[in-house]
């Protein structure tokens, strides 16, 4: 299976993209547009599927951020962990599933399975060969899940989820706020990952970000400077 | 007694859960198995029991709304008391140490009890386990229910393995532990439950497959009972007699993998003791061979049919029976054509087939539906209830 294109030229050119079966920690300080970068990395394009597990934004905001044309709407699937706290009776839709709160790990696991099954059905209906699914998962954000649940439990839960992503040869992008966490949390969560993207805000120009991408196998792309204009990521020369 | 409402499970545990017992439903992550608790809650409520539901991960309204999307919806009347995330946060805000939280929860449920005595408590325990420790959280409720004579049902998301579950059960006085896990054999969209521990009866620890129907209800399955035996014993007749939906053997497709067999058979052929059962014949395959072997793969049980009037036919079937025995699949013997003269005696039959006294053997006419169903019933009991295996 081909690597997943990131839409970031320097990564795609050097490494082909993100290798199937990778789980990548996206470590960024607040106000560094980590969500926007995650959306960029998790874009399904016209061949992949994206599952967003969100405890930060509701389904509507996520759908807006992804901005897919209607014809590609079937590529975006969402597990929304916050809307039900405000609209308790909201029913699941085909693409969007709701759980009671970010604490509801039972519900999240079940909805994740349902979505994987749903994607398989969508693919089968389009007569695509089984086993060629390309799935990008975006977790927004580990920091929010950690507010409600102990690290040990979060670690176990995402250990299982990341293994499932690996099994289907997908990729996972996990946002973690680098400021709200201690070393132990970061080092524990890093054990689930085989790659890390670290984002920094440029000291001189706060609209410029600097990311480096490092795989545990030693491959890396150091220092890519970029800025967002709208939702477009523009790499600095 | 409180029924789980899942007939197959109720049958297995002797009708339902006796009053005052403590039940743990342990779910593997990602497995659609919340219906076990939903169904039990629904039954308890319909039986007129006063229920306390503790759902720290969500609001009462959201919980009831989730229930109402399944066939297990309940009304929020005065016999249905729900302590939800608000109670959790209230206690969280007022107490600092786990000991304080423990005491606050106890006070809280005592207060509920003072207003309405309770018959059953339904606890979604993970958030509490996370907050005050698993041991503490579980003992709080097992002990409280013991004191008050209430039946306890706990749903627990097990992020670890079965060993963890056994450790949990060893240190907490649960009377029934059901572990609900992913998959069954190589079938798609089928999960399983397993009675790991039960104090009031004796049951085998065996995976019982189930599916969740379109409407959200639990449907325990026996996805593959193979009907086999020597030629002309009456296999086809047997299947025709018991089948609610007859599918010709052409459609079964002997080359199909077990997965496609189950998929083609999307509909059940027979229901018995709360199970939907798919029967698989061995069309035209009376001699042992790779195809029979293949058909037997992943079989949950085997019905071995012989012609009770023919020693010669019996002997011809022995090779297949030997394979079944070696596979360790539960099996029963149906001695067919019982209305014909020249029936062999039980002793002869058992000797030729080298059967233990415990292998069910019945004389039937495959043309008689009741008698044929009796064979299936005996096999289901064997699969779900008997702790011995030959
Ligand atoms: N008298 C009698 N004949 C039966 C009974 N069951 C099957 N048969 C007959 O036995 C023959 C073989 O039956 P069939 O079901 O085709 O056997 P199979 O080869 O095992 O599938 C047929 O002629 C049936 O009509 C029964 O209970 N009583
Ligand atoms: Mg036949």
XYZ file of C-alpha atoms and ligand atoms in Angstrom:
656
model
C 0.000 0.000 0.000
C 1.245 3.485 -0.854
C 2.106 5.919 1.920
C -0.551 8.446 2.909
C 0.256 11.811 1.332
C 0.463 14.587 3.885
C 0.133 17.479 1.485
C 3.379 18.796 2.922
C 5.858 18.761 0.077
C 9.025 18.147 2.086
C 7.543 15.127 3.881
C 5.925 13.655 0.788
C 9.094 14.084 -1.263
C 11.478 12.682 1.283
C 9.396 9.882 2.788
C 6.532 9.473 0.370
C 4.148 10.513 3.136
C 3.094 8.685 6.273
C 3.562 4.934 6.094
C 0.445 2.767 6.405
C 0.057 1.415 9.912
C 1.610 4.493 11.530
C 0.373 6.206 14.663
C 1.720 9.731 14.927
C 1.692 12.046 17.906
C 1.070 15.656 16.947
C 2.626 17.616 19.751
C 1.931 21.333 19.637
C 1.555 24.250 22.012
C -1.796 26.037 22.235
C -2.575 28.552 19.475
C -0.285 26.782 17.043
C -3.165 25.663 14.814
C -2.637 22.010 15.668
C -6.237 21.236 14.673
C -5.770 22.850 11.315
C -2.588 20.887 10.729
C -4.376 17.689 11.768
C -7.189 18.408 9.319
C -4.578 18.974 6.636
C -2.834 15.665 7.398
C -6.077 13.721 7.696
C -7.690 15.002 4.470
C -9.251 11.986 2.792
C -8.717 13.293 -0.749
C -10.716 11.294 -3.262
C -9.561 7.823 -2.301
C -9.311 7.629 1.478
C -11.671 7.734 4.448
C -11.223 9.866 7.539
C -12.525 9.149 11.031
C -12.370 12.026 13.488
C -12.693 11.253 17.179
C -13.407 14.602 18.746
C -13.731 15.823 22.290
C -12.847 19.394 21.317
C -15.074 20.366 18.427
C -18.559 19.263 17.494
C -19.415 17.417 14.307
C -20.608 20.543 12.513
C -17.383 22.424 13.131
C -15.342 19.435 12.048
C -17.283 18.984 8.846
C -16.793 22.675 8.134
C -13.053 22.495 8.768
C -12.706 19.589 6.380
C -14.809 21.427 3.833
C -15.388 18.412 1.615
C -17.571 18.845 -1.449
C -20.918 17.117 -1.102
C -19.912 14.349 -3.493
C -17.093 13.381 -1.135
C -19.124 13.683 2.069
C -19.138 9.910 2.506
C -15.381 10.058 3.171
C -15.672 11.857 6.510
C -16.898 9.998 9.607
C -17.101 11.570 13.022
C -17.407 10.401 16.621
C -18.607 13.498 18.442
C -18.071 13.301 22.214
C -19.464 16.698 23.158
C -22.756 17.476 21.419
C -24.719 14.940 23.464
C -23.848 16.797 26.649
C -25.899 19.707 25.275
C -28.411 17.897 23.063
C -28.957 14.617 24.927
C -31.453 13.166 22.488
C -29.524 13.780 19.282
C -29.675 10.610 17.161
C -26.755 9.100 15.275
C -26.568 9.838 11.585
C -24.967 7.710 8.906
C -21.636 9.591 9.026
C -21.789 11.104 12.507
C -22.060 9.125 15.748
C -22.489 10.644 19.186
C -21.385 9.389 22.582
C -22.442 10.613 26.025
C -19.162 12.334 26.877
C -15.403 11.947 26.434
C -15.537 9.569 29.432
C -17.672 7.103 27.514
C -14.872 4.878 26.250
C -17.292 1.962 25.842
C -19.425 4.020 23.489
C -16.436 5.361 21.574
C -15.100 1.854 20.961
C -18.464 0.598 19.733
C -19.021 3.569 17.432
C -15.530 3.178 16.031
C -16.349 -0.430 15.112
C -19.639 0.686 13.574
C -17.840 3.270 11.472
C -15.257 0.755 10.253
C -18.145 -1.528 9.275
C -19.906 1.395 7.623
C -16.823 2.244 5.585
C -16.517 -1.380 4.525
C -20.130 -1.331 3.388
C -19.595 1.922 1.492
C -16.582 0.421 -0.258
C -18.398 -2.806 -1.061
C -21.310 -0.846 -2.518
C -18.789 0.844 -4.798
C -17.413 -2.529 -5.835
C -13.962 -1.787 -4.526
C -11.777 -4.706 -3.625
C -11.796 -5.617 0.046
C -8.541 -5.036 1.867
C -7.676 -1.867 -0.005
C -9.331 0.518 2.431
C -7.313 3.602 3.276
C -8.276 5.055 6.612
C -6.971 8.168 8.338
C -7.932 8.623 11.967
C -7.640 11.948 13.744
C -7.914 12.165 17.531
C -8.768 15.648 18.682
C -7.391 15.658 21.288
C -5.606 13.344 23.710
C -5.356 16.351 26.029
C -9.133 16.557 26.303
C -9.536 12.854 27.008
C -6.904 13.194 29.726
C -8.971 15.834 31.514
C -11.594 13.243 32.386
C -9.793 9.944 32.593
C -6.583 8.761 34.222
C -3.498 8.376 32.057
C -3.279 4.633 32.648
C -6.791 4.074 31.308
C -6.303 6.444 28.373
C -3.070 4.655 27.557
C -4.832 1.258 27.535
C -7.728 2.524 25.475
C -5.574 4.144 22.814
C -3.234 1.193 22.889
C -6.159 -0.874 21.636
C -7.379 1.777 19.191
C -3.922 2.333 17.703
C -3.522 -1.413 17.262
C -6.773 -1.494 15.323
C -5.551 1.329 13.114
C -2.340 -0.594 12.501
C -4.303 -3.734 11.651
C -6.287 -1.973 8.935
C -3.109 -0.341 7.611
C -4.475 3.098 8.350
C -2.787 6.041 9.976
C -3.608 7.782 13.241
C -2.885 11.403 14.101
C -3.203 12.228 17.803
C -3.169 15.846 18.909
C -1.558 16.550 22.260
C -1.111 19.974 23.782
C 2.563 20.135 24.689
C 2.048 22.666 27.439
C -0.694 21.125 29.511
C 1.160 17.843 30.085
C 4.067 16.501 32.068
C 7.016 14.474 30.807
C 5.570 11.215 32.073
C 2.369 11.687 30.095
C 4.261 12.462 26.910
C 6.651 9.560 27.307
C 3.795 7.163 28.104
C 1.736 8.205 25.093
C 4.800 8.127 22.853
C 4.961 4.382 23.466
C 1.806 4.037 21.391
C 3.292 5.898 18.459
C 5.809 5.204 15.787
C 6.118 8.769 14.725
C 5.925 12.264 16.087
C 5.295 15.662 14.602
C 6.436 18.459 16.825
C 5.165 21.948 16.122
C 6.703 25.153 17.379
C 5.679 28.747 16.888
C 8.385 30.844 15.320
C 9.780 33.219 17.902
C 10.280 36.068 15.453
C 7.092 35.722 13.394
C 4.125 34.270 15.348
C 2.243 33.507 12.107
C 4.983 31.096 11.089
C 5.102 27.534 12.437
C 7.942 25.139 12.424
C 7.390 21.400 12.420
C 9.680 18.455 12.487
C 8.598 14.928 11.679
C 10.370 12.025 13.245
C 9.727 8.325 12.887
C 10.853 5.845 15.514
C 12.701 3.969 12.758
C 15.090 6.902 12.570
C 13.792 8.615 9.455
C 13.021 12.257 9.930
C 12.336 15.554 8.234
C 13.669 18.426 10.256
C 12.333 21.943 10.412
C 9.613 22.662 7.919
C 8.510 26.263 8.175
C 4.948 26.979 7.103
C 1.983 29.234 7.660
C -1.730 28.859 7.153
C -3.631 31.138 4.861
C -7.199 30.149 5.437
C -7.133 26.381 5.490
C -4.230 26.198 3.051
C -0.861 25.281 4.347
C 1.885 27.259 2.648
C 5.444 26.073 3.113
C 8.021 28.787 3.508
C 10.801 28.627 0.969
C -35.715 -13.565 39.860
C -34.866 -11.011 37.193
C -34.743 -12.074 33.552
C -32.016 -10.844 31.269
C -34.624 -11.009 28.524
C -32.114 -12.765 26.285
C -33.916 -16.081 26.131
C -30.898 -18.178 25.263
C -28.978 -16.739 28.215
C -31.922 -17.033 30.613
C -32.338 -20.680 29.598
C -28.675 -21.330 30.266
C -28.723 -19.838 33.754
C -31.865 -21.615 34.831
C -34.493 -19.020 33.972
C -32.907 -15.751 35.054
C -30.896 -14.100 37.817
C -32.090 -15.038 41.319
C -32.841 -12.128 43.654
C -29.865 -10.691 45.508
C -27.213 -12.047 43.130
C -24.406 -9.945 41.692
C -23.827 -9.966 37.968
C -20.911 -8.581 35.975
C -21.126 -7.978 32.236
C -17.590 -7.441 31.050
C -17.227 -5.874 27.608
C -14.174 -6.017 25.385
C -13.509 -2.626 23.750
C -15.272 -2.013 20.469
C -17.772 -4.836 20.947
C -21.429 -3.984 20.558
C -22.597 -5.633 23.780
C -24.317 -2.966 25.825
C -27.613 -4.625 24.965
C -27.063 -7.253 27.665
C -27.405 -4.619 30.365
C -30.107 -2.741 28.432
C -32.218 -5.856 28.029
C -31.892 -6.793 31.701
C -32.827 -3.287 32.799
C -35.799 -3.348 30.471
C -36.953 -6.704 31.871
C -36.492 -5.657 35.491
C -38.531 -2.544 34.871
C -41.268 -4.424 33.059
C -41.359 -6.930 35.932
C -42.273 -4.046 38.229
C -38.909 -3.894 39.998
C -37.612 -0.676 41.466
C -34.345 0.081 39.748
C -31.447 2.402 40.467
C -29.277 3.128 37.442
C -25.876 4.733 37.889
C -24.491 6.248 34.701
C -21.603 8.545 35.632
C -20.469 8.981 32.028
C -23.575 10.667 30.664
C -26.830 12.418 31.489
C -30.001 10.544 32.408
C -31.713 12.000 29.380
C -28.971 10.915 26.991
C -28.905 7.449 28.548
C -32.658 6.985 28.152
C -32.484 8.350 24.654
C -29.802 5.779 23.754
C -31.985 3.043 25.245
C -34.964 4.179 23.247
C -33.107 3.585 19.970
C -33.092 -0.123 20.865
C -36.050 -2.423 21.615
C -35.111 -2.069 25.300
C -36.387 1.446 25.984
C -37.723 2.197 29.470
C -39.905 4.901 30.868
C -38.471 7.285 33.419
C -41.142 6.712 36.041
C -40.899 6.581 39.836
C -39.556 3.011 39.730
C -36.598 4.140 37.633
C -34.104 6.253 39.524
C -31.057 7.483 37.676
C -27.903 8.960 39.153
C -25.966 10.435 36.264
C -22.972 12.609 35.530
C -24.453 15.428 37.608
C -24.324 13.314 40.756
C -20.807 12.289 39.859
C -19.668 15.867 39.433
C -21.460 16.983 42.572
C -19.654 14.351 44.626
C -16.432 15.098 42.803
C -16.682 18.770 43.710
C -17.383 18.149 47.375
C -14.945 15.348 48.138
C -11.196 15.260 47.829
C -9.922 11.817 48.736
C -11.176 8.483 47.389
C -12.351 7.703 50.943
C -14.502 10.828 51.008
C -15.922 10.009 47.589
C -16.660 6.453 48.670
C -18.541 7.735 51.715
C -20.392 10.336 49.657
C -21.598 7.689 47.184
C -22.734 5.459 50.003
C -24.662 8.303 51.613
C -26.173 9.107 48.258
C -27.511 5.652 47.514
C -28.680 5.267 51.105
C -30.694 8.429 50.607
C -32.262 6.990 47.472
C -33.056 3.797 49.344
C -34.741 5.681 52.139
C -37.226 7.147 49.677
C -37.739 4.006 47.572
C -36.506 0.586 48.560
C -34.641 -0.902 45.615
C -34.874 -4.302 43.964
C -32.030 -3.882 41.544
C -29.019 -1.651 40.941
C -27.531 -1.173 37.469
C -24.037 0.231 37.644
C -21.897 1.495 34.776
C -18.746 1.314 36.782
C -15.769 2.470 34.731
C -15.767 6.124 35.670
C -16.132 5.255 39.349
C -13.393 2.651 39.098
C -11.165 5.254 37.518
C -12.030 7.752 40.226
C -11.910 5.782 43.468
C -10.191 2.583 42.384
C -11.687 -0.543 40.879
C -11.683 -2.605 44.066
C -13.259 0.145 46.125
C -15.897 1.006 43.568
C -16.984 -2.594 43.105
C -16.963 -3.462 46.807
C -19.029 -0.376 47.556
C -21.835 -1.750 45.421
C -21.490 -5.490 46.035
C -21.581 -4.872 49.785
C -24.334 -2.327 49.643
C -26.535 -4.634 47.570
C -25.784 -7.546 49.870
C -26.907 -5.521 52.891
C -30.076 -4.364 51.177
C -30.900 -7.587 49.367
C -30.862 -5.864 45.991
C -29.735 -7.587 42.800
C -26.691 -5.957 41.257
C -25.832 -5.673 37.574
C -22.525 -4.122 36.605
C -21.268 -3.232 33.140
C -17.506 -3.010 32.949
C -15.330 -2.091 29.990
C -12.381 -4.449 30.265
C -9.367 -2.804 28.653
C -7.164 -5.679 29.759
C -7.448 -9.415 29.215
C -9.415 -12.302 30.638
C -6.823 -12.781 33.379
C -7.654 -9.309 34.603
C -11.309 -10.268 34.658
C -10.567 -13.413 36.623
C -8.553 -11.403 39.150
C -11.436 -8.967 39.463
C -13.865 -11.814 40.023
C -11.586 -13.502 42.532
C -11.538 -10.439 44.752
C -15.222 -9.522 44.370
C -18.195 -11.706 45.193
C -19.874 -11.839 41.777
C -22.319 -14.680 41.228
C -22.368 -14.452 37.468
C -19.645 -13.133 35.214
C -20.314 -12.852 31.522
C -17.526 -11.765 29.273
C -18.573 -10.291 25.974
C -15.909 -10.390 23.318
C -15.050 -9.744 19.731
C -15.631 -12.176 16.917
C -16.550 -15.796 16.613
C -14.478 -18.069 14.451
C -14.014 -16.372 11.123
C -17.544 -15.063 10.823
C -18.075 -11.413 10.014
C -20.165 -9.205 12.281
C -20.594 -11.919 14.885
C -19.416 -11.444 18.480
C -19.704 -13.789 21.428
C -20.540 -13.996 25.092
C -19.176 -16.463 27.557
C -20.332 -17.354 31.046
C -16.990 -17.302 32.845
C -18.313 -17.854 36.299
C -21.652 -18.700 37.872
C -22.402 -19.719 41.441
C -25.939 -21.068 41.298
C -25.585 -23.602 38.501
C -22.841 -25.240 36.535
C -22.102 -24.248 32.975
C -19.324 -24.794 30.478
C -17.051 -21.837 29.735
C -17.844 -21.739 26.049
C -18.159 -18.903 23.551
C -21.754 -18.371 22.488
C -22.014 -16.302 19.313
C -24.554 -13.518 18.914
C -25.399 -10.787 16.448
C -27.105 -7.463 16.974
C -30.132 -7.284 14.739
C -30.993 -4.232 12.654
C -33.432 -3.070 15.359
C -30.699 -3.242 18.022
C -31.756 -6.461 19.727
C -29.437 -9.274 20.752
C -29.788 -12.500 18.861
C -27.749 -15.468 20.094
C -26.686 -17.696 17.251
C -25.607 -21.192 16.595
C -24.074 -20.365 13.240
C -23.230 -23.852 12.192
C -24.747 -27.153 13.107
C -23.622 -29.779 10.683
C -26.060 -32.566 9.888
C -24.099 -35.546 8.724
C -24.082 -39.340 8.610
C -24.032 -42.166 6.081
C -25.923 -42.101 2.784
C -29.698 -42.579 2.954
C -29.774 -42.141 6.715
C -32.293 -39.309 6.303
C -30.150 -36.160 6.511
C -31.936 -34.280 3.761
C -35.291 -35.338 5.136
C -34.283 -34.166 8.620
C -33.219 -30.729 7.394
C -36.365 -30.348 5.310
C -38.567 -31.309 8.225
C -37.099 -28.841 10.710
C -36.330 -25.948 8.408
C -38.443 -22.869 8.688
C -36.855 -21.509 5.557
C -35.743 -24.231 3.280
C -32.648 -23.435 1.274
C -31.733 -25.935 -1.378
C -28.313 -27.469 -1.226
C -27.396 -25.737 -4.488
C -27.529 -22.436 -2.683
C -25.506 -23.735 0.218
C -22.631 -24.171 -2.184
C -20.367 -26.818 -0.782
C -17.303 -24.965 -1.941
C -18.258 -21.874 0.013
C -16.024 -20.886 2.884
C -17.663 -20.891 6.331
C -17.916 -17.123 6.036
C -19.826 -17.172 2.802
C -21.966 -20.020 4.097
C -23.010 -17.876 7.020
C -23.448 -14.845 4.815
C -25.559 -16.710 2.266
C -27.538 -18.052 5.162
C -28.155 -14.561 6.497
C -31.511 -15.888 7.678
C -31.942 -18.588 10.285
C -33.285 -21.955 9.410
C -34.437 -22.991 12.859
C -34.935 -21.356 16.212
C -34.659 -23.258 19.440
C -34.206 -22.160 23.071
C -33.691 -18.561 22.028
C -31.044 -19.339 19.433
C -31.154 -18.775 15.728
C -29.632 -21.858 14.260
C -28.139 -22.415 10.873
C -28.095 -26.004 9.771
C -25.567 -27.117 7.229
C -26.111 -30.369 5.412
C -23.383 -32.425 3.835
C -24.994 -32.811 0.450
C -23.816 -35.834 -1.449
C -20.814 -36.183 0.822
C -21.391 -39.384 2.671
C -17.787 -40.506 2.674
C -15.091 -38.877 4.650
C -13.117 -36.441 2.569
C -11.702 -32.944 2.477
C -15.138 -31.464 1.879
C -16.685 -33.010 4.954
C -13.631 -31.941 6.884
C -14.074 -28.435 5.562
C -17.771 -28.384 6.422
C -16.984 -29.492 9.946
C -14.518 -26.651 10.447
C -15.919 -24.143 12.910
C -19.009 -26.255 13.492
C -20.614 -25.488 16.842
C -22.248 -28.873 16.992
C -22.962 -31.953 14.935
C -26.094 -34.022 14.457
C -25.063 -37.458 13.364
C -27.914 -39.305 11.721
C -27.924 -43.033 11.209
C -30.480 -45.432 9.833
C -31.565 -47.476 12.857
C -32.407 -50.468 10.713
C -29.055 -50.964 9.032
C -25.808 -52.127 10.649
C -24.130 -51.840 7.304
C -25.017 -48.151 7.018
C -23.821 -47.550 10.555
C -20.414 -48.946 9.801
C -20.116 -46.801 6.712
C -20.591 -43.683 8.810
C -17.949 -44.440 11.380
C -15.167 -42.592 9.619
C -17.094 -39.326 9.743
C -18.028 -39.872 13.377
C -14.372 -40.437 14.192
C -13.486 -37.090 12.612
C -16.183 -35.354 14.618
C -14.874 -36.929 17.789
C -11.334 -35.856 17.046
C -12.427 -32.285 16.439
C -13.945 -32.161 19.905
C -17.216 -30.739 18.592
C -20.307 -31.505 20.723
C -22.486 -34.035 18.922
C -25.713 -35.975 19.311
C -26.906 -39.120 17.582
C -30.268 -39.343 15.862
C -31.268 -42.912 15.091
C -33.678 -42.494 12.228
C -36.610 -44.387 10.728
C -37.820 -45.527 14.108
C -41.212 -46.602 12.740
C -39.517 -49.160 10.456
C -39.115 -52.762 11.572
C -35.720 -54.225 12.483
C -34.506 -51.514 14.851
C -31.108 -52.060 16.424
C -30.967 -51.926 20.212
C -29.399 -49.014 22.060
C -26.674 -51.280 23.378
C -25.735 -52.414 19.868
C -25.792 -48.880 18.568
C -23.608 -47.562 21.393
C -21.165 -50.431 21.021
C -20.747 -50.048 17.274
C -20.355 -46.294 17.543
C -18.290 -46.525 20.748
C -20.452 -43.919 22.466
C -20.206 -42.954 26.087
C -23.382 -43.128 28.153
C -23.454 -39.345 28.178
C -23.744 -38.853 24.452
C -27.409 -38.107 23.765
C -28.980 -40.656 21.472
C -32.596 -40.577 20.403
C -34.782 -42.637 18.130
C -36.691 -40.488 15.722
C -38.496 -40.343 12.473
C -36.963 -37.577 10.421
C -40.413 -37.063 8.958
C -41.764 -35.975 12.356
C -41.038 -32.352 13.150
C -41.396 -32.623 16.895
C -39.024 -35.558 17.095
C -36.502 -33.894 14.824
C -36.668 -30.673 16.867
C -36.041 -32.779 19.975
C -32.672 -33.741 18.507
C -31.754 -30.095 17.965
C -32.904 -29.250 21.465
C -30.705 -31.979 22.933
C -27.728 -30.643 20.992
C -28.328 -27.049 22.154
C -28.498 -28.224 25.758
C -25.292 -30.154 25.217
C -23.535 -27.129 23.695
C -24.696 -24.577 26.224
C -25.153 -26.513 29.447
C -23.012 -29.602 29.633
C -19.604 -29.149 31.171
C -18.242 -32.453 29.931
C -16.847 -33.106 26.501
C -16.115 -36.514 25.119
N -39.704 -44.575 6.777
C -38.894 -43.546 6.851
N -38.157 -43.189 5.770
C -37.348 -42.129 5.875
C -37.240 -41.397 7.082
N -36.334 -40.405 6.884
C -35.912 -40.531 5.597
N -36.515 -41.577 4.988
C -36.305 -42.029 3.627
O -34.971 -42.472 3.484
C -34.458 -42.160 2.195
C -33.191 -41.361 2.308
O -33.475 -40.124 2.910
P -32.600 -38.830 2.667
O -33.136 -37.798 3.537
O -32.490 -38.534 1.216
O -31.209 -39.382 3.180
P -29.759 -38.721 3.037
O -29.053 -39.461 1.957
O -29.108 -38.959 4.356
O -29.927 -37.255 2.747
C -35.563 -41.399 1.489
O -36.248 -42.283 0.675
C -36.447 -40.913 2.622
O -37.779 -40.790 2.217
C -38.031 -41.797 8.199
O -38.008 -41.235 9.282
N -38.838 -42.888 8.022
Mg -29.211 -36.158 1.052
